[in-house]
PDB file of C-alpha atoms and ligand atoms in Angstrom:
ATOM      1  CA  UNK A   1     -17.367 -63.394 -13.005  1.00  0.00           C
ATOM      2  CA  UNK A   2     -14.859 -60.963 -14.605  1.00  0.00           C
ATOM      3  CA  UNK A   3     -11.538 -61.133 -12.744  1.00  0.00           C
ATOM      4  CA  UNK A   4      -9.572 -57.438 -12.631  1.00  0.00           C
ATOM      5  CA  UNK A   5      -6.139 -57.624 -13.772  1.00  0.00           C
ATOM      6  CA  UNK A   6      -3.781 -56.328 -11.305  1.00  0.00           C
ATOM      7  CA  UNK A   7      -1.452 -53.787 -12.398  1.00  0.00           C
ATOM      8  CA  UNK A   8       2.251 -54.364 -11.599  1.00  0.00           C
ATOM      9  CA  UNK A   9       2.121 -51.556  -8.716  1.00  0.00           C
ATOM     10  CA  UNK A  10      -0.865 -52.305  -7.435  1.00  0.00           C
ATOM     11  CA  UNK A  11       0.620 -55.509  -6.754  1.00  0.00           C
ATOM     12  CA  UNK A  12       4.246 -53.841  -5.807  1.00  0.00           C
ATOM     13  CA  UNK A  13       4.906 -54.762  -2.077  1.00  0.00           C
ATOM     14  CA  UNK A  14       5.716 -51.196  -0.812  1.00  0.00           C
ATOM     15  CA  UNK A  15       3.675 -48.514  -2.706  1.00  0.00           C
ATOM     16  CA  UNK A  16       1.209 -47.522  -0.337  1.00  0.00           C
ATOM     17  CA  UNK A  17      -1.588 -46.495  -2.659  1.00  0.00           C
ATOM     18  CA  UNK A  18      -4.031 -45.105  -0.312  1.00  0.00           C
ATOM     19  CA  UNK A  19      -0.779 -42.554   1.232  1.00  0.00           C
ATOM     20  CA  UNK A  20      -0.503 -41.000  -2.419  1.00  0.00           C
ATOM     21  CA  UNK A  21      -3.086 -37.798  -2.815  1.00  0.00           C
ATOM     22  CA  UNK A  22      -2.560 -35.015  -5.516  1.00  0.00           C
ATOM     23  CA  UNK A  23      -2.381 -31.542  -4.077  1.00  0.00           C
ATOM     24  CA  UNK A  24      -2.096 -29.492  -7.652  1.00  0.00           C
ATOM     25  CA  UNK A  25      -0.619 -26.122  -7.193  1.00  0.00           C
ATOM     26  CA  UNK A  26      -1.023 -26.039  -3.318  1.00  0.00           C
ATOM     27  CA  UNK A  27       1.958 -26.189  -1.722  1.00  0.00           C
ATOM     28  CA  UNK A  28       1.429 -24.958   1.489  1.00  0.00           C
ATOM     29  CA  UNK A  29       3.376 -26.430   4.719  1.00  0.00           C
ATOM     30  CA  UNK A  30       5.162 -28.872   3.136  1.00  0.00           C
ATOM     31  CA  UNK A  31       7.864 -31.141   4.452  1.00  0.00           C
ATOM     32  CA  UNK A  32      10.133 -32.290   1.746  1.00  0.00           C
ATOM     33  CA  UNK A  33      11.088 -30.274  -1.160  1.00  0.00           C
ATOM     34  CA  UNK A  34      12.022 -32.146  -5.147  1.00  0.00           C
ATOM     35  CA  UNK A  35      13.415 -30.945  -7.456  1.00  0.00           C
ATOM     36  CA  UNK A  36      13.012 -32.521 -11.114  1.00  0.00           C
ATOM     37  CA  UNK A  37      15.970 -32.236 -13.276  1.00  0.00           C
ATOM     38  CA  UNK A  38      17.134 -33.639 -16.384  1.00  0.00           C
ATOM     39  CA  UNK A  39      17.969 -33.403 -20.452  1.00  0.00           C
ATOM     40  CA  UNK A  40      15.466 -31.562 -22.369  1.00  0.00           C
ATOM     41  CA  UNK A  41      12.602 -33.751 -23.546  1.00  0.00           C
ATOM     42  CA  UNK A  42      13.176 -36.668 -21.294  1.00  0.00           C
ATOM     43  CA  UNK A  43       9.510 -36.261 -19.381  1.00  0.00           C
ATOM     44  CA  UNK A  44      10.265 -34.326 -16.778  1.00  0.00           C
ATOM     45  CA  UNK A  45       6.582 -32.300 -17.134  1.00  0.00           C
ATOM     46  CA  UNK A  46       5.470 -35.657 -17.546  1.00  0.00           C
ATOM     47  CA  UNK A  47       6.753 -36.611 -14.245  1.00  0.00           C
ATOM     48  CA  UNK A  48       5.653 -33.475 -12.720  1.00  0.00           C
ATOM     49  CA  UNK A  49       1.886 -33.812 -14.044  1.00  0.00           C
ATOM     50  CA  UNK A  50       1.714 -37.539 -12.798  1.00  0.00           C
ATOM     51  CA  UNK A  51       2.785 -36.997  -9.365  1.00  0.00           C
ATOM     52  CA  UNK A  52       0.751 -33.708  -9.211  1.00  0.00           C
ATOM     53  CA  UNK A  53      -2.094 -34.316 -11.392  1.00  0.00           C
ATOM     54  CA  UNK A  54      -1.369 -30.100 -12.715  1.00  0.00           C
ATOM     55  CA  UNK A  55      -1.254 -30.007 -16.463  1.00  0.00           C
ATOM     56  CA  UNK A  56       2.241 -28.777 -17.209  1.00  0.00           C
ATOM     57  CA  UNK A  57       2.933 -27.987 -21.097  1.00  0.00           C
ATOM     58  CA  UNK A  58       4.412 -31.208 -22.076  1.00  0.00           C
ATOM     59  CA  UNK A  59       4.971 -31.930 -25.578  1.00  0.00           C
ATOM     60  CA  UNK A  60       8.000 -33.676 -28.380  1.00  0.00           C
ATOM     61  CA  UNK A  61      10.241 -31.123 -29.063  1.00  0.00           C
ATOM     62  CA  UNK A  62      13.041 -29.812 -26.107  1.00  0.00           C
ATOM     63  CA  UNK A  63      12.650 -26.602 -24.237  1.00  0.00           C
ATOM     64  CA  UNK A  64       9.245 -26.322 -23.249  1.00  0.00           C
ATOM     65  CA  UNK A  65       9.590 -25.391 -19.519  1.00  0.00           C
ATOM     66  CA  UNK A  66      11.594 -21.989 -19.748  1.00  0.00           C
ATOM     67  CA  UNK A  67      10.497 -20.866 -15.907  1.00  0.00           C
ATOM     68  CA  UNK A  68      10.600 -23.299 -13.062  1.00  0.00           C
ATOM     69  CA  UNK A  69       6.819 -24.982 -12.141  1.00  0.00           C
ATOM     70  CA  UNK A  70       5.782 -26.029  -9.117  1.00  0.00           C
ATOM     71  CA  UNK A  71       3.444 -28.181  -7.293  1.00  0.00           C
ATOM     72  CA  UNK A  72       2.747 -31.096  -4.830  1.00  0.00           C
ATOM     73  CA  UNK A  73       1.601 -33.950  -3.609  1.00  0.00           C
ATOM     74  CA  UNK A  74       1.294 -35.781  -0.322  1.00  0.00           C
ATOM     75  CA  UNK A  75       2.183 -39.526   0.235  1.00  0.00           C
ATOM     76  CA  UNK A  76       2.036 -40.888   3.721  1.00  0.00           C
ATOM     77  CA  UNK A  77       0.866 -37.890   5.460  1.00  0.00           C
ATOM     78  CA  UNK A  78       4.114 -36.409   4.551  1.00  0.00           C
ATOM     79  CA  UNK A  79       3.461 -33.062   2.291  1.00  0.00           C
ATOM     80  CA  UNK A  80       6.253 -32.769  -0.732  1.00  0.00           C
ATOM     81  CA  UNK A  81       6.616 -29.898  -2.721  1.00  0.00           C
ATOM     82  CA  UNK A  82       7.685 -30.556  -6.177  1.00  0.00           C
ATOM     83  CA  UNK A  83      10.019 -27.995  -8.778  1.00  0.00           C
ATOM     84  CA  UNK A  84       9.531 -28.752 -12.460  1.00  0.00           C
ATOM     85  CA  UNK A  85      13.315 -27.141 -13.808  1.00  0.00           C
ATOM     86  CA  UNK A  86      13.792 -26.125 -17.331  1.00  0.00           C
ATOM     87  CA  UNK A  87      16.026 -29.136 -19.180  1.00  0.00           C
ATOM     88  CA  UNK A  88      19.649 -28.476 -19.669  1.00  0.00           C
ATOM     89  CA  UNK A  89      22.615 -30.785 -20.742  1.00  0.00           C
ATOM     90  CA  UNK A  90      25.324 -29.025 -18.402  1.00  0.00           C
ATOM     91  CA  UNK A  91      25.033 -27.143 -15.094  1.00  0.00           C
ATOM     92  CA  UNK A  92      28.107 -25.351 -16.051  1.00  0.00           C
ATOM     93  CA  UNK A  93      25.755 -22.171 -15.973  1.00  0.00           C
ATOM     94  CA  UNK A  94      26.561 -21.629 -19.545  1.00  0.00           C
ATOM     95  CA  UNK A  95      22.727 -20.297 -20.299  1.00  0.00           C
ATOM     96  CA  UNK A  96      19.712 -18.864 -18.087  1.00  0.00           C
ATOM     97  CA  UNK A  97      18.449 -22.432 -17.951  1.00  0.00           C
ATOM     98  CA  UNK A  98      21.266 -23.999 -16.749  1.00  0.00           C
ATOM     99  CA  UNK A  99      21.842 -21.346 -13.820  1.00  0.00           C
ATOM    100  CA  UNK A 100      18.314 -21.585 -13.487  1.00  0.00           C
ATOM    101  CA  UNK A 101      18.670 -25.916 -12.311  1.00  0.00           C
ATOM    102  CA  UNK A 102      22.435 -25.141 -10.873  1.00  0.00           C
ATOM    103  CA  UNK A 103      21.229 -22.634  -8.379  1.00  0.00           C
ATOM    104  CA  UNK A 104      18.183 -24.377  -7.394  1.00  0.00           C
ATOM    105  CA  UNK A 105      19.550 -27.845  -6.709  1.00  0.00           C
ATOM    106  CA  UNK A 106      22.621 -25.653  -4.824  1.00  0.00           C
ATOM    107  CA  UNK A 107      20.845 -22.904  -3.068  1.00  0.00           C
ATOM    108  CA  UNK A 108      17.438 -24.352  -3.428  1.00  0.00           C
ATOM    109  CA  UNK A 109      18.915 -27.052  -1.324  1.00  0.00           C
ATOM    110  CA  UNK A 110      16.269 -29.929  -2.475  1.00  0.00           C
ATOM    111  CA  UNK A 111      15.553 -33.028  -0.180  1.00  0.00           C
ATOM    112  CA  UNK A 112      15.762 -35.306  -3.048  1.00  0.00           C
ATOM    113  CA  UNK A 113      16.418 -34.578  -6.652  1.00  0.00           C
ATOM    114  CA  UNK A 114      15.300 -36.878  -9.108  1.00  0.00           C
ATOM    115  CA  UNK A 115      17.055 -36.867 -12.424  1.00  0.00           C
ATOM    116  CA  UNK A 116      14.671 -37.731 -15.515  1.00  0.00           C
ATOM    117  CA  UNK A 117      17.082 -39.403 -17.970  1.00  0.00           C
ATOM    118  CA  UNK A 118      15.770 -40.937 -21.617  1.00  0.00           C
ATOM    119  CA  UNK A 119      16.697 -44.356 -21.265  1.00  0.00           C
ATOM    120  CA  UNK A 120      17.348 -44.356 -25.230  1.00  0.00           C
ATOM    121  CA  UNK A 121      19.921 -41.870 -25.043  1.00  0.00           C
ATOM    122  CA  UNK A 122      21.791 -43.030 -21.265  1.00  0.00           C
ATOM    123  CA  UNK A 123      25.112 -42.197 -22.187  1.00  0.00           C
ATOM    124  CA  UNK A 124      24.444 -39.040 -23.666  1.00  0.00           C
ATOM    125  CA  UNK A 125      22.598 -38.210 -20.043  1.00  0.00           C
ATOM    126  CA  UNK A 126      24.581 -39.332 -18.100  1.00  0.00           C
ATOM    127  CA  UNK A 127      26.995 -36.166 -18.158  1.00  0.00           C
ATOM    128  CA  UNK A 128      24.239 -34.152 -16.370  1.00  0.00           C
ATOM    129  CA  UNK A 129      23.510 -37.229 -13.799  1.00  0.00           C
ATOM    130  CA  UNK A 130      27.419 -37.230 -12.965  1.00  0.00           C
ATOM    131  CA  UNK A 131      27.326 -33.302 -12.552  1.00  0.00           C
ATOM    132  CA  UNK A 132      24.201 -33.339 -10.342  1.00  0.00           C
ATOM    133  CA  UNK A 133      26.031 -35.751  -8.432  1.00  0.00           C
ATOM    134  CA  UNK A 134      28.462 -33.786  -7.814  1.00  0.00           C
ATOM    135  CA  UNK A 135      26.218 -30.773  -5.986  1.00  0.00           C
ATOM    136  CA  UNK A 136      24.134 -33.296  -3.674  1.00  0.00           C
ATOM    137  CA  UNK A 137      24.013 -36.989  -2.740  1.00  0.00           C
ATOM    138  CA  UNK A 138      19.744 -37.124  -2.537  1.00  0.00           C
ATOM    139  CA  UNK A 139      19.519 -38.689  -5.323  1.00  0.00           C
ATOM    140  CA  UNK A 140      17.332 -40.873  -7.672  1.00  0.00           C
ATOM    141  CA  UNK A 141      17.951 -42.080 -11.269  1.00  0.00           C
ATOM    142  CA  UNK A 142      14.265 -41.878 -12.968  1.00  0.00           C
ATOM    143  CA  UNK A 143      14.978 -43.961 -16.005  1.00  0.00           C
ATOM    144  CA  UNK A 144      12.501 -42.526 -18.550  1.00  0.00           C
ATOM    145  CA  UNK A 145      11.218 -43.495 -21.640  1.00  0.00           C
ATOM    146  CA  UNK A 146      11.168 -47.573 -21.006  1.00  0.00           C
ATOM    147  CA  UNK A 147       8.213 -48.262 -23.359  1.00  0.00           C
ATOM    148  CA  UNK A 148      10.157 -46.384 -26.232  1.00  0.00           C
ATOM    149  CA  UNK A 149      13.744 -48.322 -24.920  1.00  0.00           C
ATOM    150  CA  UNK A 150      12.185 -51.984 -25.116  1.00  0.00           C
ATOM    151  CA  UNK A 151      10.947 -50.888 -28.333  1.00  0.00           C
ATOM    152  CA  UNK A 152      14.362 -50.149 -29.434  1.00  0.00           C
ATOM    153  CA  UNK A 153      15.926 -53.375 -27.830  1.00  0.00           C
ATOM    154  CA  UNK A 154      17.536 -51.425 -25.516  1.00  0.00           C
ATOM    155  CA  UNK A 155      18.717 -53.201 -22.326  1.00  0.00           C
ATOM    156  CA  UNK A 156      19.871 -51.117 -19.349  1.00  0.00           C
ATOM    157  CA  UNK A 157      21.358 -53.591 -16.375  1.00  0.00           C
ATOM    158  CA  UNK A 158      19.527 -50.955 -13.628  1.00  0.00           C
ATOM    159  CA  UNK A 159      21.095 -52.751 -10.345  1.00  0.00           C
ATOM    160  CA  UNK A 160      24.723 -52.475 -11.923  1.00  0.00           C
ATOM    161  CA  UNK A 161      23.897 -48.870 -13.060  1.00  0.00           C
ATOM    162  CA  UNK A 162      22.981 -48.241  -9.958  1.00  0.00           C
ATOM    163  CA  UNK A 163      25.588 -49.529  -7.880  1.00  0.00           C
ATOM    164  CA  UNK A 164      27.727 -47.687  -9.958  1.00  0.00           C
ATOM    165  CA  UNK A 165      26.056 -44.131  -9.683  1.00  0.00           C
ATOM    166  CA  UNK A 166      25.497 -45.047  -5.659  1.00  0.00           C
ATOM    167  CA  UNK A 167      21.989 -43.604  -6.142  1.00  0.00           C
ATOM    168  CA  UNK A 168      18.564 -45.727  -6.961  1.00  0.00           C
ATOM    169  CA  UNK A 169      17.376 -45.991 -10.115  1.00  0.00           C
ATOM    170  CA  UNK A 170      13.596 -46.536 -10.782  1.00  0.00           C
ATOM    171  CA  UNK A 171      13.085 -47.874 -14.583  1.00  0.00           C
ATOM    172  CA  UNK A 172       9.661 -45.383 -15.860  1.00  0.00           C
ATOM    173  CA  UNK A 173       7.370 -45.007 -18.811  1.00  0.00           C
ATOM    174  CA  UNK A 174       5.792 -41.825 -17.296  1.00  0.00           C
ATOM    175  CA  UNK A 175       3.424 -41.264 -19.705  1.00  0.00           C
ATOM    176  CA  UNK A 176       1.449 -44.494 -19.142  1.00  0.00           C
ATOM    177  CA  UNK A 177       2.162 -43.739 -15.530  1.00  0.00           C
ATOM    178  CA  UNK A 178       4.731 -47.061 -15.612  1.00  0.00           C
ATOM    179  CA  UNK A 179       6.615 -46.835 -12.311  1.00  0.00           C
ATOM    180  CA  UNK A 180       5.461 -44.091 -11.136  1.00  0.00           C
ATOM    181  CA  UNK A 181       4.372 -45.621  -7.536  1.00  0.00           C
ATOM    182  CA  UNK A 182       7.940 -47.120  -7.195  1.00  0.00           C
ATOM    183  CA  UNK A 183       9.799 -43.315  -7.909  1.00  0.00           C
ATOM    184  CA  UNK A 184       7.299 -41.959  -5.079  1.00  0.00           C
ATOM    185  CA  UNK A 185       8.191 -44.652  -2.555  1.00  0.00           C
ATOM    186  CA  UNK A 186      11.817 -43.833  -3.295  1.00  0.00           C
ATOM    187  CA  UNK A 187      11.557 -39.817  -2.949  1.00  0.00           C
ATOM    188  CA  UNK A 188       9.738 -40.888   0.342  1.00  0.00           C
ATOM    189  CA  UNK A 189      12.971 -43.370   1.253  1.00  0.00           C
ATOM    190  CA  UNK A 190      15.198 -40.974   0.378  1.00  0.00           C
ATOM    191  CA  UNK A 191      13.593 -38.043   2.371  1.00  0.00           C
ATOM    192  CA  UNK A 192      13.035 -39.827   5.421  1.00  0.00           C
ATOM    193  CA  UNK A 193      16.248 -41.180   5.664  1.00  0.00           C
ATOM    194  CA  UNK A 194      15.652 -44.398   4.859  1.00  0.00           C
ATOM    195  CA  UNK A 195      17.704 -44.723   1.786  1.00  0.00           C
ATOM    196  CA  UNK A 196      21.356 -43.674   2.183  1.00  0.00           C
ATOM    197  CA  UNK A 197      22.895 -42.865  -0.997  1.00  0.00           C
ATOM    198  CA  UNK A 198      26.251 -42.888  -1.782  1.00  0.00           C
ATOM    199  CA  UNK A 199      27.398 -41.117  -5.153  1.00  0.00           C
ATOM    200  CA  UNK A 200      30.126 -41.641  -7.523  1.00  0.00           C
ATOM    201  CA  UNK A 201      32.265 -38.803  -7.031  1.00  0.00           C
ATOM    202  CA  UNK A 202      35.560 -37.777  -9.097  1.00  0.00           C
ATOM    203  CA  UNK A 203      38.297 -39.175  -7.789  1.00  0.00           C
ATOM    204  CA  UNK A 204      42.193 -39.496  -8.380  1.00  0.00           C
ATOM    205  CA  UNK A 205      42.210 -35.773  -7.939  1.00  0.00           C
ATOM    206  CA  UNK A 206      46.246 -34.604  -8.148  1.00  0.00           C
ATOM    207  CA  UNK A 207      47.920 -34.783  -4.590  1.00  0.00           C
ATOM    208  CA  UNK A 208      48.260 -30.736  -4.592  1.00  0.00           C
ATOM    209  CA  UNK A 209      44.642 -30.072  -5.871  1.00  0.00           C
ATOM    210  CA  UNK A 210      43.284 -32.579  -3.318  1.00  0.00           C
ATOM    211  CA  UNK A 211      45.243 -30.143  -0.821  1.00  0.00           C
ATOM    212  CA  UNK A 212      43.916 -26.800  -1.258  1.00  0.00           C
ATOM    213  CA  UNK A 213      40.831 -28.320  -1.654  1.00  0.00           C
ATOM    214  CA  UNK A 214      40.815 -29.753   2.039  1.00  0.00           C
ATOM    215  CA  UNK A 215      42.347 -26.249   3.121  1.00  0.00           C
ATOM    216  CA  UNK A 216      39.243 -24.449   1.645  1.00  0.00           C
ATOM    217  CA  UNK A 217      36.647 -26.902   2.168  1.00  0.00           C
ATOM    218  CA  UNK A 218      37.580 -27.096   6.225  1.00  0.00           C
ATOM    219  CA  UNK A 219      37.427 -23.158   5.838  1.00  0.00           C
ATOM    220  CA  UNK A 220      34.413 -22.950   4.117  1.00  0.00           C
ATOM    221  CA  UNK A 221      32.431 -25.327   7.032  1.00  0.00           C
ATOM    222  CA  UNK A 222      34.302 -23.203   9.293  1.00  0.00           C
ATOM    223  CA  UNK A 223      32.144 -20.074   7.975  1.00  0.00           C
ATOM    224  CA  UNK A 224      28.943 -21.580   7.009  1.00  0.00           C
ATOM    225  CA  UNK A 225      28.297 -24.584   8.552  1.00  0.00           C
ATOM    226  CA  UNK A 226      25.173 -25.593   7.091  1.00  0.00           C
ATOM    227  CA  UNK A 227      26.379 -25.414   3.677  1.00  0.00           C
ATOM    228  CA  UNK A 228      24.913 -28.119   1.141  1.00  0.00           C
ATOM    229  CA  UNK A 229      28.635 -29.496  -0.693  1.00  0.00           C
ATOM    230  CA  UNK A 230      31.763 -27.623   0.529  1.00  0.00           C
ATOM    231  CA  UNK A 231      33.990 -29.898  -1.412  1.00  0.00           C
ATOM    232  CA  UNK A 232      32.162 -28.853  -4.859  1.00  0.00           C
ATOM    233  CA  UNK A 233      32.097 -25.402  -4.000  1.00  0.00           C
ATOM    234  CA  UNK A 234      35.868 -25.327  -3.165  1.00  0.00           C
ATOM    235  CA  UNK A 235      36.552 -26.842  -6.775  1.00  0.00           C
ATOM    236  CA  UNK A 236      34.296 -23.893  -7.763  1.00  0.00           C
ATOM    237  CA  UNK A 237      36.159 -20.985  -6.150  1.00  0.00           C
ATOM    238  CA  UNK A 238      39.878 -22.499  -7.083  1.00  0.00           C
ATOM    239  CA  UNK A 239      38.267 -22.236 -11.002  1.00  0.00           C
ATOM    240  CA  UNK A 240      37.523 -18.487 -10.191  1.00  0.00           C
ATOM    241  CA  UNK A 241      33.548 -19.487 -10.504  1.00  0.00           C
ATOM    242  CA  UNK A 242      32.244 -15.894 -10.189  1.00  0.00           C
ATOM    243  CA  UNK A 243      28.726 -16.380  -9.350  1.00  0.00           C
ATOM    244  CA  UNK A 244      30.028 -19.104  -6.517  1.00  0.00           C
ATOM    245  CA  UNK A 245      32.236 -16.409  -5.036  1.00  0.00           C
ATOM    246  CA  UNK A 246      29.259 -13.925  -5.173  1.00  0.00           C
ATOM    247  CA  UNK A 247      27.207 -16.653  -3.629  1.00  0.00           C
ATOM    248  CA  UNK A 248      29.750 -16.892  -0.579  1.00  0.00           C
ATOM    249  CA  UNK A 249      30.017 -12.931  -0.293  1.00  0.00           C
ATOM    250  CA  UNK A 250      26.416 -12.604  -0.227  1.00  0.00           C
ATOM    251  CA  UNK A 251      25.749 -15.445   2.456  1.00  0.00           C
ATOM    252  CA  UNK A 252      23.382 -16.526  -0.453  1.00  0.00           C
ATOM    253  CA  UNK A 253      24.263 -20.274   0.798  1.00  0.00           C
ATOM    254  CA  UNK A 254      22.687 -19.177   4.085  1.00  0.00           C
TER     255      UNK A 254
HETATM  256  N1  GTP B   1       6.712 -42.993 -25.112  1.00  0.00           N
HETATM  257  C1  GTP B   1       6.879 -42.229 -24.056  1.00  0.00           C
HETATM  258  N2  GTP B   1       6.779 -40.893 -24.188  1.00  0.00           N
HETATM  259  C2  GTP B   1       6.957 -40.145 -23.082  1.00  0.00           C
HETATM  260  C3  GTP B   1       7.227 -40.702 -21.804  1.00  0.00           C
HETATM  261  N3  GTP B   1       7.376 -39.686 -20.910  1.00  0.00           N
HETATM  262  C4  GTP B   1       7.183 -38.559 -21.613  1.00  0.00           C
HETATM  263  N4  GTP B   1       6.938 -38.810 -22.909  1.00  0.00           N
HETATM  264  C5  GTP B   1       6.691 -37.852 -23.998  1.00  0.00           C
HETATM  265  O1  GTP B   1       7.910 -37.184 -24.257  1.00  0.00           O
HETATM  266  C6  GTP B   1       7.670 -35.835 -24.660  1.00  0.00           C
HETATM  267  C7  GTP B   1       8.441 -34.883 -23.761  1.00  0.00           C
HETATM  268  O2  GTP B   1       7.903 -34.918 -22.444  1.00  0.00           O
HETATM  269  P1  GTP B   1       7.980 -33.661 -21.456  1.00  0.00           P
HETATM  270  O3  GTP B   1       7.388 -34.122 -20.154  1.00  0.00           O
HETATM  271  O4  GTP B   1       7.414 -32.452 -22.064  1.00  0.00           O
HETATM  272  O5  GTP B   1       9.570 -33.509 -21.334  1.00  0.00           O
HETATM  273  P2  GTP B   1      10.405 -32.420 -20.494  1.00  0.00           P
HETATM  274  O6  GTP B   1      11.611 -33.135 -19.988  1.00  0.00           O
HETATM  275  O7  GTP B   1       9.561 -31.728 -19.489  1.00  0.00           O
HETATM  276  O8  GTP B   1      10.841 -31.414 -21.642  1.00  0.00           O
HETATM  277  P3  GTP B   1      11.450 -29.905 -21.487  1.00  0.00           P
HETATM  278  O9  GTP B   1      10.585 -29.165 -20.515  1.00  0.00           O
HETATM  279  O10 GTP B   1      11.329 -29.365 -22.866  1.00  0.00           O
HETATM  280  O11 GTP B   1      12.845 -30.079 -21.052  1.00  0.00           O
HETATM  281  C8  GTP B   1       6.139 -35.660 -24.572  1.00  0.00           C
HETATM  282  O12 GTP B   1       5.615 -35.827 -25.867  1.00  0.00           O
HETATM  283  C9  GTP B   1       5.715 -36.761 -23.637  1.00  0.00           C
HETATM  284  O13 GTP B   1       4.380 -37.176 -23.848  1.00  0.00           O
HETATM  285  C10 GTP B   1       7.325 -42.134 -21.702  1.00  0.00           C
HETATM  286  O14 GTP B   1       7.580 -42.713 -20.654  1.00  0.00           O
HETATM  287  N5  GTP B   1       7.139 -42.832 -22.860  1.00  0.00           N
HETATM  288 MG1   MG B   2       9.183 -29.730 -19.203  1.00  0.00          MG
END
């Protein structure tokens, strides 16, 4: 009698693989919104396609996704829509793309985010991760590109780097769909509540900075109460960040 090799997440104690169905590009009444950020060319499309089953333009060269895609899936009865963003290296709004991510993990205001990094290239990626960080604290670490990184010899210590980015970090090769049950169990940890993240954040700010940032970020909850990261956004407006202060005037956060 032939015996059927389990697969490592069919055999993974939490992925419920029955909750998982593939809803395509129907969105509709959905409970949880992700967004899917990341360097160019680190899979986020491949991501995207896996957990949607759409067909996304992937391909190997950076810059495919110019326009945000979306789709969804459902896992647990719980209905999540998903945002493919175009790739960018900063979200210092510097280029289309980058206002494009900026504005929609900020005023989009995501349930989880899950940044798509190339484990071969961590450090490199890692700039974006710490920025992200910066705008929300849903977040998970998908750490991309495994296959390709043993390959390499490259050895990532994924509990230390994540104790130290106070998010999760699921280890991926998304194109053989490697992982991919243990990133959907964390967006649905991290949506529910379950997971608590706690992000590295800058720190030793100068005593007089740290000041007028309390002033404006108690004055900034004062006026909209809801908003996503008042902290950030006061580092924003003492920089003179026009499209922040635009934001404010606008009630854009709203
Ligand atoms: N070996 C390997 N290749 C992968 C993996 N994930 C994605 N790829 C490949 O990497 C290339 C880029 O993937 P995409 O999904 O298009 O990357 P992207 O981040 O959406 O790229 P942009 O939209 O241009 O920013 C494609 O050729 C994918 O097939 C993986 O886990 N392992
Ligand atoms: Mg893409």
């Amino acid at each position: 009698m032939e015996t059927k090799v389990k697969s490592a997440c069919e055999t993974c104690a939490h992925f419920n693989k029955d909750g998982l169905k593939k809803l395509g590009i129907h969105t509709d009444d959905f409970d949880f919104i992700v967004a899917l950020a990341g360097n160019p060319n680190t899979g986020k499309s491949t991501v995207f396609n896996a957990l949607t089953g759409l067909k996304q333009h992937t391909g190997n060269w950076p810059g495919k996704t110019v326009t945000r895609a979306e789709g969804g899936f459902e896992y647990n009865t719980e209905k999540y829509k998903l945002v493919d963003l175009p790739g960018t290296y900063s979200l210092m709004s510097t280029s289309e793309d980058e206002e494009a991510a900026r504005d929609f993990i900020l005023f989009g205001k995501p349930d989880v985010t899950v940044i798509v990094a190339d484990a071969n290239r961590l450090e490199r990626n890692l700039n974006l991760v710490l920025q992200i960080l910066e705008i929300t604290d849903k977040a998970v670490l998908c750490l991309n590109l495994m296959d390709e990184a043993k390959r390499n010899k490259v050895d990532i210590d994924v509990r230390t780097l994540s104790r130290d980015l106070g998010i999760p970090v699921v280890p991926t090769s998304a194109r053989f769909n490697q992982g991919i049950p243990e990133l959907i169990q964390t967006i649905s940890e991290i949506a529910s509540g379950k997971i608590v993240c706690k992000p590295h954040r800058i720190k030793n700010v100068p005593k007089n900075i740290e000041k007028a940032v309390k002033t404006l970020t108690d004055q900034i909850e004062k006026e909209f109460p809801n908003i996503p990261n008042s902290r950030w956004i006061a580092f924003r407006l003492l920089e003179g960040d026009k499209q922040i202060i635009n934001a404010l005037r606008t009630g854009e956060f709203l």
